[in-house]
PDB file of C-alpha atoms and ligand atoms in Angstrom:
ATOM      1  CA  UNK A   1     -31.123  19.647 -25.613  1.00 45.00           C
ATOM      2  CA  UNK A   2     -33.065  18.351 -22.637  1.00 50.00           C
ATOM      3  CA  UNK A   3     -31.913  18.670 -19.062  1.00 52.00           C
ATOM      4  CA  UNK A   4     -31.938  14.905 -18.730  1.00 56.00           C
ATOM      5  CA  UNK A   5     -29.464  14.549 -21.567  1.00 56.00           C
ATOM      6  CA  UNK A   6     -27.150  17.188 -20.047  1.00 57.00           C
ATOM      7  CA  UNK A   7     -27.195  15.341 -16.773  1.00 54.00           C
ATOM      8  CA  UNK A   8     -26.438  12.095 -18.523  1.00 54.00           C
ATOM      9  CA  UNK A   9     -23.441  13.612 -20.334  1.00 52.00           C
ATOM     10  CA  UNK A  10     -22.097  15.140 -17.143  1.00 54.00           C
ATOM     11  CA  UNK A  11     -22.512  11.795 -15.369  1.00 53.00           C
ATOM     12  CA  UNK A  12     -20.862   9.978 -18.273  1.00 49.00           C
ATOM     13  CA  UNK A  13     -17.838  12.278 -18.353  1.00 49.00           C
ATOM     14  CA  UNK A  14     -17.411  11.964 -14.604  1.00 51.00           C
ATOM     15  CA  UNK A  15     -17.596   8.192 -14.948  1.00 46.00           C
ATOM     16  CA  UNK A  16     -15.010   8.184 -17.752  1.00 46.00           C
ATOM     17  CA  UNK A  17     -12.611  10.450 -15.838  1.00 43.00           C
ATOM     18  CA  UNK A  18     -13.014   8.240 -12.764  1.00 42.00           C
ATOM     19  CA  UNK A  19     -12.225   5.047 -14.630  1.00 41.00           C
ATOM     20  CA  UNK A  20      -9.241   6.481 -16.484  1.00 39.00           C
ATOM     21  CA  UNK A  21      -7.778   7.472 -13.112  1.00 40.00           C
ATOM     22  CA  UNK A  22      -8.098   3.888 -11.942  1.00 42.00           C
ATOM     23  CA  UNK A  23      -6.331   2.495 -14.969  1.00 39.00           C
ATOM     24  CA  UNK A  24      -3.493   5.010 -14.494  1.00 39.00           C
ATOM     25  CA  UNK A  25      -2.852   3.492 -11.086  1.00 46.00           C
ATOM     26  CA  UNK A  26      -2.854  -0.011 -12.503  1.00 42.00           C
ATOM     27  CA  UNK A  27      -0.585   1.033 -15.373  1.00 39.00           C
ATOM     28  CA  UNK A  28       1.829   2.547 -12.900  1.00 45.00           C
ATOM     29  CA  UNK A  29       2.483  -0.738 -11.122  1.00 46.00           C
ATOM     30  CA  UNK A  30       4.650  -2.613 -13.633  1.00 44.00           C
ATOM     31  CA  UNK A  31       6.961   0.380 -14.116  1.00 43.00           C
ATOM     32  CA  UNK A  32       7.679   0.755 -10.407  1.00 44.00           C
ATOM     33  CA  UNK A  33      11.312  -0.267 -10.201  1.00 44.00           C
ATOM     34  CA  UNK A  34      14.337   1.147  -8.382  1.00 41.00           C
ATOM     35  CA  UNK A  35      16.704   3.788  -9.629  1.00 42.00           C
ATOM     36  CA  UNK A  36      14.189   5.648 -11.743  1.00 43.00           C
ATOM     37  CA  UNK A  37      15.101   9.325 -11.779  1.00 45.00           C
ATOM     38  CA  UNK A  38      12.804  12.264 -12.059  1.00 49.00           C
ATOM     39  CA  UNK A  39       9.714  10.696 -10.504  1.00 59.00           C
ATOM     40  CA  UNK A  40       7.733  12.643  -7.949  1.00 77.00           C
ATOM     41  CA  UNK A  41       7.326  11.616  -4.344  1.00 83.00           C
ATOM     42  CA  UNK A  42       4.082   9.868  -3.452  1.00 87.00           C
ATOM     43  CA  UNK A  43       1.091  12.233  -3.293  1.00 87.00           C
ATOM     44  CA  UNK A  44      -1.773   9.863  -2.786  1.00 92.00           C
ATOM     45  CA  UNK A  45      -2.703   6.454  -1.507  1.00 95.00           C
ATOM     46  CA  UNK A  46      -4.070   3.863  -3.954  1.00 96.00           C
ATOM     47  CA  UNK A  47      -5.376   0.336  -3.562  1.00 97.00           C
ATOM     48  CA  UNK A  48      -3.860  -2.782  -5.073  1.00 97.00           C
ATOM     49  CA  UNK A  49      -5.292  -6.274  -5.247  1.00 97.00           C
ATOM     50  CA  UNK A  50      -3.634  -9.379  -3.820  1.00 97.00           C
ATOM     51  CA  UNK A  51      -2.849 -10.661  -7.329  1.00 96.00           C
ATOM     52  CA  UNK A  52      -1.153  -7.350  -8.196  1.00 97.00           C
ATOM     53  CA  UNK A  53       0.846  -7.544  -4.974  1.00 97.00           C
ATOM     54  CA  UNK A  54       1.782 -11.164  -5.674  1.00 96.00           C
ATOM     55  CA  UNK A  55       3.246 -10.107  -9.019  1.00 96.00           C
ATOM     56  CA  UNK A  56       5.411  -7.322  -7.562  1.00 96.00           C
ATOM     57  CA  UNK A  57       6.181  -8.430  -3.985  1.00 94.00           C
ATOM     58  CA  UNK A  58       9.557  -9.995  -4.721  1.00 92.00           C
ATOM     59  CA  UNK A  59      10.932  -6.915  -6.440  1.00 95.00           C
ATOM     60  CA  UNK A  60      13.732  -5.338  -4.389  1.00 94.00           C
ATOM     61  CA  UNK A  61      12.012  -1.929  -4.392  1.00 97.00           C
ATOM     62  CA  UNK A  62       8.790  -3.153  -2.748  1.00 97.00           C
ATOM     63  CA  UNK A  63       8.171  -3.246   1.028  1.00 97.00           C
ATOM     64  CA  UNK A  64       5.045  -4.721   2.623  1.00 98.00           C
ATOM     65  CA  UNK A  65       4.096  -2.990   5.881  1.00 98.00           C
ATOM     66  CA  UNK A  66       1.857  -4.962   8.237  1.00 98.00           C
ATOM     67  CA  UNK A  67       0.172  -2.544  10.672  1.00 98.00           C
ATOM     68  CA  UNK A  68      -1.916  -5.118  12.540  1.00 98.00           C
ATOM     69  CA  UNK A  69      -1.404  -4.964  16.297  1.00 97.00           C
ATOM     70  CA  UNK A  70      -1.004  -8.107  18.448  1.00 93.00           C
ATOM     71  CA  UNK A  71      -2.561 -10.331  15.782  1.00 92.00           C
ATOM     72  CA  UNK A  72       0.757 -10.529  13.979  1.00 94.00           C
ATOM     73  CA  UNK A  73       2.299 -12.483  16.853  1.00 91.00           C
ATOM     74  CA  UNK A  74      -0.322 -15.253  16.921  1.00 92.00           C
ATOM     75  CA  UNK A  75      -1.458 -15.152  13.294  1.00 93.00           C
ATOM     76  CA  UNK A  76       0.633 -15.713  10.160  1.00 96.00           C
ATOM     77  CA  UNK A  77       1.929 -12.865   8.009  1.00 97.00           C
ATOM     78  CA  UNK A  78       2.686 -12.143   4.372  1.00 97.00           C
ATOM     79  CA  UNK A  79       6.149 -13.542   3.663  1.00 95.00           C
ATOM     80  CA  UNK A  80       8.748 -10.799   3.500  1.00 94.00           C
ATOM     81  CA  UNK A  81       6.599  -8.195   5.305  1.00 96.00           C
ATOM     82  CA  UNK A  82       7.701  -5.953   8.130  1.00 96.00           C
ATOM     83  CA  UNK A  83       5.646  -5.156  11.208  1.00 97.00           C
ATOM     84  CA  UNK A  84       4.833  -1.640  12.366  1.00 97.00           C
ATOM     85  CA  UNK A  85       1.806  -1.790  14.693  1.00 97.00           C
ATOM     86  CA  UNK A  86      -0.940   0.777  14.125  1.00 98.00           C
ATOM     87  CA  UNK A  87      -1.309   1.755  17.806  1.00 97.00           C
ATOM     88  CA  UNK A  88       2.181   3.297  17.916  1.00 96.00           C
ATOM     89  CA  UNK A  89       2.499   3.935  14.176  1.00 98.00           C
ATOM     90  CA  UNK A  90       2.956   7.701  14.133  1.00 96.00           C
ATOM     91  CA  UNK A  91       5.890   7.753  16.550  1.00 97.00           C
ATOM     92  CA  UNK A  92       7.569   4.898  14.662  1.00 97.00           C
ATOM     93  CA  UNK A  93       7.473   6.617  11.251  1.00 97.00           C
ATOM     94  CA  UNK A  94      11.145   7.776  11.383  1.00 96.00           C
ATOM     95  CA  UNK A  95      12.239   4.197  12.138  1.00 96.00           C
ATOM     96  CA  UNK A  96       9.967   2.838   9.410  1.00 97.00           C
ATOM     97  CA  UNK A  97      11.564   5.196   6.897  1.00 97.00           C
ATOM     98  CA  UNK A  98      14.988   3.839   7.922  1.00 96.00           C
ATOM     99  CA  UNK A  99      13.734   0.250   7.647  1.00 96.00           C
ATOM    100  CA  UNK A 100      12.439   0.752   4.099  1.00 96.00           C
ATOM    101  CA  UNK A 101      15.484   2.623   2.822  1.00 95.00           C
ATOM    102  CA  UNK A 102      16.007   1.819  -0.869  1.00 95.00           C
ATOM    103  CA  UNK A 103      12.348   0.844  -1.385  1.00 97.00           C
ATOM    104  CA  UNK A 104      10.226   3.237  -3.389  1.00 96.00           C
ATOM    105  CA  UNK A 105       6.948   1.308  -3.191  1.00 97.00           C
ATOM    106  CA  UNK A 106       5.212   0.615   0.132  1.00 98.00           C
ATOM    107  CA  UNK A 107       2.168  -1.630   0.472  1.00 98.00           C
ATOM    108  CA  UNK A 108       0.211  -1.252   3.717  1.00 98.00           C
ATOM    109  CA  UNK A 109      -2.241  -3.731   5.116  1.00 98.00           C
ATOM    110  CA  UNK A 110      -3.966  -4.717   8.349  1.00 98.00           C
ATOM    111  CA  UNK A 111      -6.426  -7.587   8.843  1.00 98.00           C
ATOM    112  CA  UNK A 112      -9.067  -6.270   6.414  1.00 98.00           C
ATOM    113  CA  UNK A 113      -7.393  -3.026   5.237  1.00 98.00           C
ATOM    114  CA  UNK A 114     -10.525  -1.083   6.076  1.00 97.00           C
ATOM    115  CA  UNK A 115      -9.374   1.154   8.924  1.00 97.00           C
ATOM    116  CA  UNK A 116      -5.833   0.678  10.241  1.00 98.00           C
ATOM    117  CA  UNK A 117      -4.119  -0.057   6.907  1.00 98.00           C
ATOM    118  CA  UNK A 118      -5.459   2.966   4.999  1.00 98.00           C
ATOM    119  CA  UNK A 119      -5.144   5.279   8.027  1.00 98.00           C
ATOM    120  CA  UNK A 120      -1.451   4.400   8.593  1.00 98.00           C
ATOM    121  CA  UNK A 121      -0.761   4.765   4.858  1.00 98.00           C
ATOM    122  CA  UNK A 122      -2.266   8.275   5.022  1.00 97.00           C
ATOM    123  CA  UNK A 123      -0.301   9.103   8.182  1.00 97.00           C
ATOM    124  CA  UNK A 124       2.926   8.268   6.388  1.00 97.00           C
ATOM    125  CA  UNK A 125       1.884  10.270   3.339  1.00 96.00           C
ATOM    126  CA  UNK A 126       1.008  13.300   5.498  1.00 96.00           C
ATOM    127  CA  UNK A 127       4.283  12.974   7.381  1.00 96.00           C
ATOM    128  CA  UNK A 128       6.260  12.953   4.133  1.00 95.00           C
ATOM    129  CA  UNK A 129       4.328  15.950   2.793  1.00 93.00           C
ATOM    130  CA  UNK A 130       4.648  17.934   6.052  1.00 94.00           C
ATOM    131  CA  UNK A 131       8.320  17.261   6.695  1.00 93.00           C
ATOM    132  CA  UNK A 132       9.177  17.447   2.964  1.00 89.00           C
ATOM    133  CA  UNK A 133      11.515  14.582   3.727  1.00 86.00           C
ATOM    134  CA  UNK A 134      12.888  12.951   0.610  1.00 85.00           C
ATOM    135  CA  UNK A 135      12.596   9.337   1.684  1.00 91.00           C
ATOM    136  CA  UNK A 136      12.541   8.149  -1.937  1.00 94.00           C
ATOM    137  CA  UNK A 137       9.015   6.759  -1.487  1.00 96.00           C
ATOM    138  CA  UNK A 138       7.094   7.167  -4.736  1.00 95.00           C
ATOM    139  CA  UNK A 139       4.154   4.806  -4.375  1.00 97.00           C
ATOM    140  CA  UNK A 140       1.985   4.167  -1.318  1.00 97.00           C
ATOM    141  CA  UNK A 141      -0.548   1.395  -1.699  1.00 98.00           C
ATOM    142  CA  UNK A 142      -3.081  -0.348   0.505  1.00 98.00           C
ATOM    143  CA  UNK A 143      -3.678  -4.050  -0.046  1.00 98.00           C
ATOM    144  CA  UNK A 144      -7.374  -4.636  -0.752  1.00 98.00           C
ATOM    145  CA  UNK A 145      -9.061  -7.011   1.759  1.00 98.00           C
ATOM    146  CA  UNK A 146      -5.918  -7.031   3.906  1.00 98.00           C
ATOM    147  CA  UNK A 147      -4.144 -10.043   5.348  1.00 98.00           C
ATOM    148  CA  UNK A 148      -7.393 -11.990   5.773  1.00 97.00           C
ATOM    149  CA  UNK A 149      -8.204 -11.645   2.078  1.00 97.00           C
ATOM    150  CA  UNK A 150      -4.638 -12.540   1.136  1.00 97.00           C
ATOM    151  CA  UNK A 151      -4.708 -15.707   3.237  1.00 96.00           C
ATOM    152  CA  UNK A 152      -8.229 -16.651   2.115  1.00 96.00           C
ATOM    153  CA  UNK A 153      -7.096 -16.506  -1.532  1.00 95.00           C
ATOM    154  CA  UNK A 154      -4.373 -19.050  -0.763  1.00 95.00           C
ATOM    155  CA  UNK A 155      -1.463 -16.609  -1.143  1.00 94.00           C
ATOM    156  CA  UNK A 156       1.840 -17.486   0.568  1.00 92.00           C
ATOM    157  CA  UNK A 157       2.032 -16.769   4.305  1.00 95.00           C
ATOM    158  CA  UNK A 158       4.814 -17.236   6.848  1.00 96.00           C
ATOM    159  CA  UNK A 159       4.864 -18.030  10.596  1.00 95.00           C
ATOM    160  CA  UNK A 160       8.351 -16.832  11.583  1.00 95.00           C
ATOM    161  CA  UNK A 161       8.930 -14.360  14.420  1.00 94.00           C
ATOM    162  CA  UNK A 162      11.446 -12.131  12.596  1.00 94.00           C
ATOM    163  CA  UNK A 163      10.756  -8.450  11.972  1.00 93.00           C
ATOM    164  CA  UNK A 164      11.206  -7.757   9.142  1.00 93.00           C
ATOM    165  CA  UNK A 165      10.394 -11.246   7.880  1.00 95.00           C
ATOM    166  CA  UNK A 166      13.369 -12.551   5.913  1.00 92.00           C
ATOM    167  CA  UNK A 167      11.398 -15.272   4.158  1.00 90.00           C
ATOM    168  CA  UNK A 168      11.735 -14.342   0.497  1.00 76.00           C
ATOM    169  CA  UNK A 169      10.990 -17.806  -0.907  1.00 64.00           C
ATOM    170  CA  UNK A 170       7.234 -17.597  -0.652  1.00 59.00           C
TER     171      UNK A 170
HETATM  172 ZN1  LIG B 201       8.104 -14.541   8.195  1.00 97.56          ZN
END
């Protein structure tokens, strides 16, 4: 067997393992509903698309966490989301956990979900791991392309000033 072929097989198996991991995350989404016993606390952060979020956002176990800073006050927001600004995120984690009580699936986003969204999602995950607090949070997601991508795809947005947003119609 040539070296080239060995390399190809090792690349192929890595590729296959990588893609099966992705489909596990996608397969996990529809089963995320409240009251499920025996599931482990969240251990990693995964991405979801705006169409996946649209299909789950009205479930009672899902909370959308907007970590943009001042933009939230002059820009629109995803209907039903709550605001927890990234600049003071770490100190507000205990309050956030209270605010999302009863939700087992959290979806983080900022404007583009490139820096603030994923970093706050990881801060929460690390906090939960370090404190071993059983907050009942099983899934931590980051919304791909953030609020800007959501709005650009014509998904429902809201302009109210409530936090959390109580608009559950959109
Ligand atoms: Zn609103």
